[in-house]
Amino acid sequence: MKGPRGIDSARVISIIETKALRGTGTEGDPCRIVKQYWDFEGNLLAENDQYIKEKSSFLRNK
């Protein structure tokens, strides 16, 4: 089996990155910095919440 093909295209685009504190500070909802990426029309493009990623990964591997 061959590995990934690689990248077909790349370009530089302008977006807005915000960082916000999220969480209540409890064990089930710790305080953390969440990054969000927005376009100039105010549409949310993506969100990076490391706690949610780690929690999802942990639950999948249980």
Short mmCIF file of N, CA and C in Angstrom, two decimals:
data_model
loop_
_atom_site.label_atom_id
_atom_site.label_comp_id
_atom_site.label_asym_id
_atom_site.label_seq_id
_atom_site.Cartn_x
_atom_site.Cartn_y
_atom_site.Cartn_z
N MET A 1 0.84 -1.19 0.00
CA MET A 1 0.00 0.00 0.00
C MET A 1 0.88 1.24 0.00
N LYS A 2 0.55 2.17 -0.86
CA LYS A 2 1.31 3.41 -0.95
C LYS A 2 0.90 4.37 0.16
N GLY A 3 1.79 5.30 0.48
CA GLY A 3 1.51 6.33 1.49
C GLY A 3 0.63 7.42 0.90
N PRO A 4 0.40 8.48 1.68
CA PRO A 4 -0.42 9.59 1.21
C PRO A 4 0.17 10.22 -0.05
N ARG A 5 -0.69 10.77 -0.87
CA ARG A 5 -0.25 11.39 -2.11
C ARG A 5 0.51 12.66 -1.88
N GLY A 6 0.17 13.39 -0.86
CA GLY A 6 0.77 14.70 -0.65
C GLY A 6 -0.25 15.79 -0.92
N ILE A 7 0.22 16.97 -1.09
CA ILE A 7 -0.65 18.15 -1.26
C ILE A 7 -0.78 18.47 -2.74
N ASP A 8 -2.01 18.69 -3.17
CA ASP A 8 -2.27 19.06 -4.55
C ASP A 8 -2.22 20.57 -4.77
N SER A 9 -2.52 21.33 -3.71
CA SER A 9 -2.59 22.77 -3.85
C SER A 9 -2.43 23.44 -2.50
N ALA A 10 -1.87 24.62 -2.49
CA ALA A 10 -1.75 25.41 -1.27
C ALA A 10 -1.82 26.88 -1.64
N ARG A 11 -2.40 27.67 -0.75
CA ARG A 11 -2.44 29.12 -0.98
C ARG A 11 -2.55 29.82 0.36
N VAL A 12 -2.17 31.07 0.38
CA VAL A 12 -2.26 31.87 1.58
C VAL A 12 -3.57 32.64 1.53
N ILE A 13 -4.34 32.53 2.61
CA ILE A 13 -5.61 33.26 2.68
C ILE A 13 -5.66 34.04 3.99
N SER A 14 -6.50 35.04 4.05
CA SER A 14 -6.66 35.84 5.25
C SER A 14 -7.87 35.36 6.04
N ILE A 15 -7.66 35.08 7.31
CA ILE A 15 -8.74 34.71 8.22
C ILE A 15 -8.48 35.40 9.56
N ILE A 16 -9.45 35.34 10.43
CA ILE A 16 -9.33 35.90 11.78
C ILE A 16 -9.21 34.75 12.76
N GLU A 17 -8.19 34.79 13.61
CA GLU A 17 -8.02 33.80 14.67
C GLU A 17 -8.34 34.47 15.99
N THR A 18 -9.24 33.88 16.77
CA THR A 18 -9.53 34.39 18.11
C THR A 18 -9.13 33.34 19.13
N LYS A 19 -8.78 33.78 20.31
CA LYS A 19 -8.46 32.89 21.43
C LYS A 19 -9.32 33.34 22.60
N ALA A 20 -10.01 32.38 23.22
CA ALA A 20 -10.90 32.72 24.32
C ALA A 20 -10.79 31.68 25.42
N LEU A 21 -10.92 32.14 26.65
CA LEU A 21 -10.93 31.24 27.80
C LEU A 21 -12.29 30.58 27.87
N ARG A 22 -12.29 29.25 28.02
CA ARG A 22 -13.54 28.50 28.11
C ARG A 22 -13.42 27.53 29.28
N GLY A 23 -14.53 27.18 29.88
CA GLY A 23 -14.56 26.20 30.95
C GLY A 23 -14.91 26.84 32.29
N THR A 24 -15.44 26.00 33.17
CA THR A 24 -15.86 26.47 34.49
C THR A 24 -14.82 26.22 35.56
N GLY A 25 -13.74 25.52 35.21
CA GLY A 25 -12.69 25.24 36.17
C GLY A 25 -12.92 23.98 36.98
N THR A 26 -13.89 23.19 36.60
CA THR A 26 -14.16 21.93 37.29
C THR A 26 -13.42 20.79 36.60
N GLU A 27 -13.40 19.63 37.23
CA GLU A 27 -12.72 18.47 36.63
C GLU A 27 -13.37 18.09 35.29
N GLY A 28 -14.67 18.20 35.20
CA GLY A 28 -15.37 17.85 33.98
C GLY A 28 -15.37 18.93 32.92
N ASP A 29 -14.97 20.15 33.30
CA ASP A 29 -14.95 21.29 32.37
C ASP A 29 -13.81 22.22 32.76
N PRO A 30 -12.56 21.79 32.54
CA PRO A 30 -11.42 22.61 32.96
C PRO A 30 -11.30 23.89 32.15
N CYS A 31 -10.68 24.90 32.74
CA CYS A 31 -10.40 26.14 32.02
C CYS A 31 -9.33 25.86 30.98
N ARG A 32 -9.52 26.39 29.79
CA ARG A 32 -8.55 26.21 28.72
C ARG A 32 -8.75 27.31 27.68
N ILE A 33 -7.75 27.49 26.84
CA ILE A 33 -7.83 28.46 25.75
C ILE A 33 -8.34 27.73 24.51
N VAL A 34 -9.37 28.27 23.89
CA VAL A 34 -9.95 27.70 22.68
C VAL A 34 -9.69 28.67 21.53
N LYS A 35 -9.18 28.13 20.43
CA LYS A 35 -8.95 28.95 19.23
C LYS A 35 -10.11 28.77 18.28
N GLN A 36 -10.55 29.88 17.69
CA GLN A 36 -11.59 29.85 16.65
C GLN A 36 -11.07 30.61 15.44
N TYR A 37 -11.51 30.17 14.27
CA TYR A 37 -11.09 30.77 13.01
C TYR A 37 -12.34 31.24 12.26
N TRP A 38 -12.33 32.51 11.85
CA TRP A 38 -13.49 33.17 11.25
C TRP A 38 -13.11 33.78 9.91
N ASP A 39 -14.10 33.87 9.02
CA ASP A 39 -13.88 34.65 7.79
C ASP A 39 -14.31 36.09 8.07
N PHE A 40 -14.14 36.95 7.08
CA PHE A 40 -14.43 38.37 7.28
C PHE A 40 -15.92 38.69 7.25
N GLU A 41 -16.75 37.70 6.94
CA GLU A 41 -18.21 37.90 6.99
C GLU A 41 -18.77 37.46 8.34
N GLY A 42 -17.93 37.00 9.24
CA GLY A 42 -18.38 36.60 10.57
C GLY A 42 -18.79 35.14 10.67
N ASN A 43 -18.43 34.32 9.69
CA ASN A 43 -18.76 32.90 9.72
C ASN A 43 -17.65 32.12 10.42
N LEU A 44 -18.04 31.27 11.37
CA LEU A 44 -17.08 30.42 12.06
C LEU A 44 -16.64 29.32 11.10
N LEU A 45 -15.33 29.22 10.86
CA LEU A 45 -14.78 28.23 9.94
C LEU A 45 -14.33 26.97 10.67
N ALA A 46 -13.72 27.15 11.84
CA ALA A 46 -13.19 26.01 12.58
C ALA A 46 -12.96 26.41 14.02
N GLU A 47 -12.91 25.39 14.88
CA GLU A 47 -12.63 25.62 16.29
C GLU A 47 -11.66 24.55 16.77
N ASN A 48 -10.70 24.95 17.58
CA ASN A 48 -9.72 24.02 18.14
C ASN A 48 -9.82 24.08 19.66
N ASP A 49 -10.49 23.07 20.23
CA ASP A 49 -10.63 22.94 21.68
C ASP A 49 -9.92 21.64 22.06
N GLN A 50 -8.69 21.74 22.52
CA GLN A 50 -7.87 20.57 22.78
C GLN A 50 -8.51 19.65 23.80
N TYR A 51 -9.21 20.18 24.79
CA TYR A 51 -9.85 19.34 25.80
C TYR A 51 -10.90 18.43 25.17
N ILE A 52 -11.70 18.96 24.27
CA ILE A 52 -12.74 18.16 23.61
C ILE A 52 -12.08 17.07 22.78
N LYS A 53 -10.98 17.39 22.09
CA LYS A 53 -10.26 16.39 21.30
C LYS A 53 -9.75 15.26 22.18
N GLU A 54 -9.11 15.63 23.29
CA GLU A 54 -8.54 14.63 24.19
C GLU A 54 -9.65 13.77 24.82
N LYS A 55 -10.74 14.42 25.18
CA LYS A 55 -11.87 13.70 25.79
C LYS A 55 -12.46 12.71 24.79
N SER A 56 -12.64 13.13 23.56
CA SER A 56 -13.19 12.26 22.51
C SER A 56 -12.26 11.09 22.25
N SER A 57 -10.97 11.35 22.19
CA SER A 57 -9.99 10.31 21.95
C SER A 57 -9.99 9.29 23.09
N PHE A 58 -10.07 9.78 24.32
CA PHE A 58 -10.10 8.91 25.48
C PHE A 58 -11.33 8.01 25.46
N LEU A 59 -12.49 8.57 25.14
CA LEU A 59 -13.72 7.79 25.12
C LEU A 59 -13.70 6.75 24.01
N ARG A 60 -13.11 7.07 22.86
CA ARG A 60 -13.02 6.10 21.75
C ARG A 60 -12.12 4.93 22.12
N ASN A 61 -11.09 5.19 22.91
CA ASN A 61 -10.12 4.14 23.25
C ASN A 61 -10.49 3.36 24.50
N LYS A 62 -11.60 3.65 25.11
CA LYS A 62 -12.03 2.95 26.32
C LYS A 62 -12.51 1.57 26.03
#
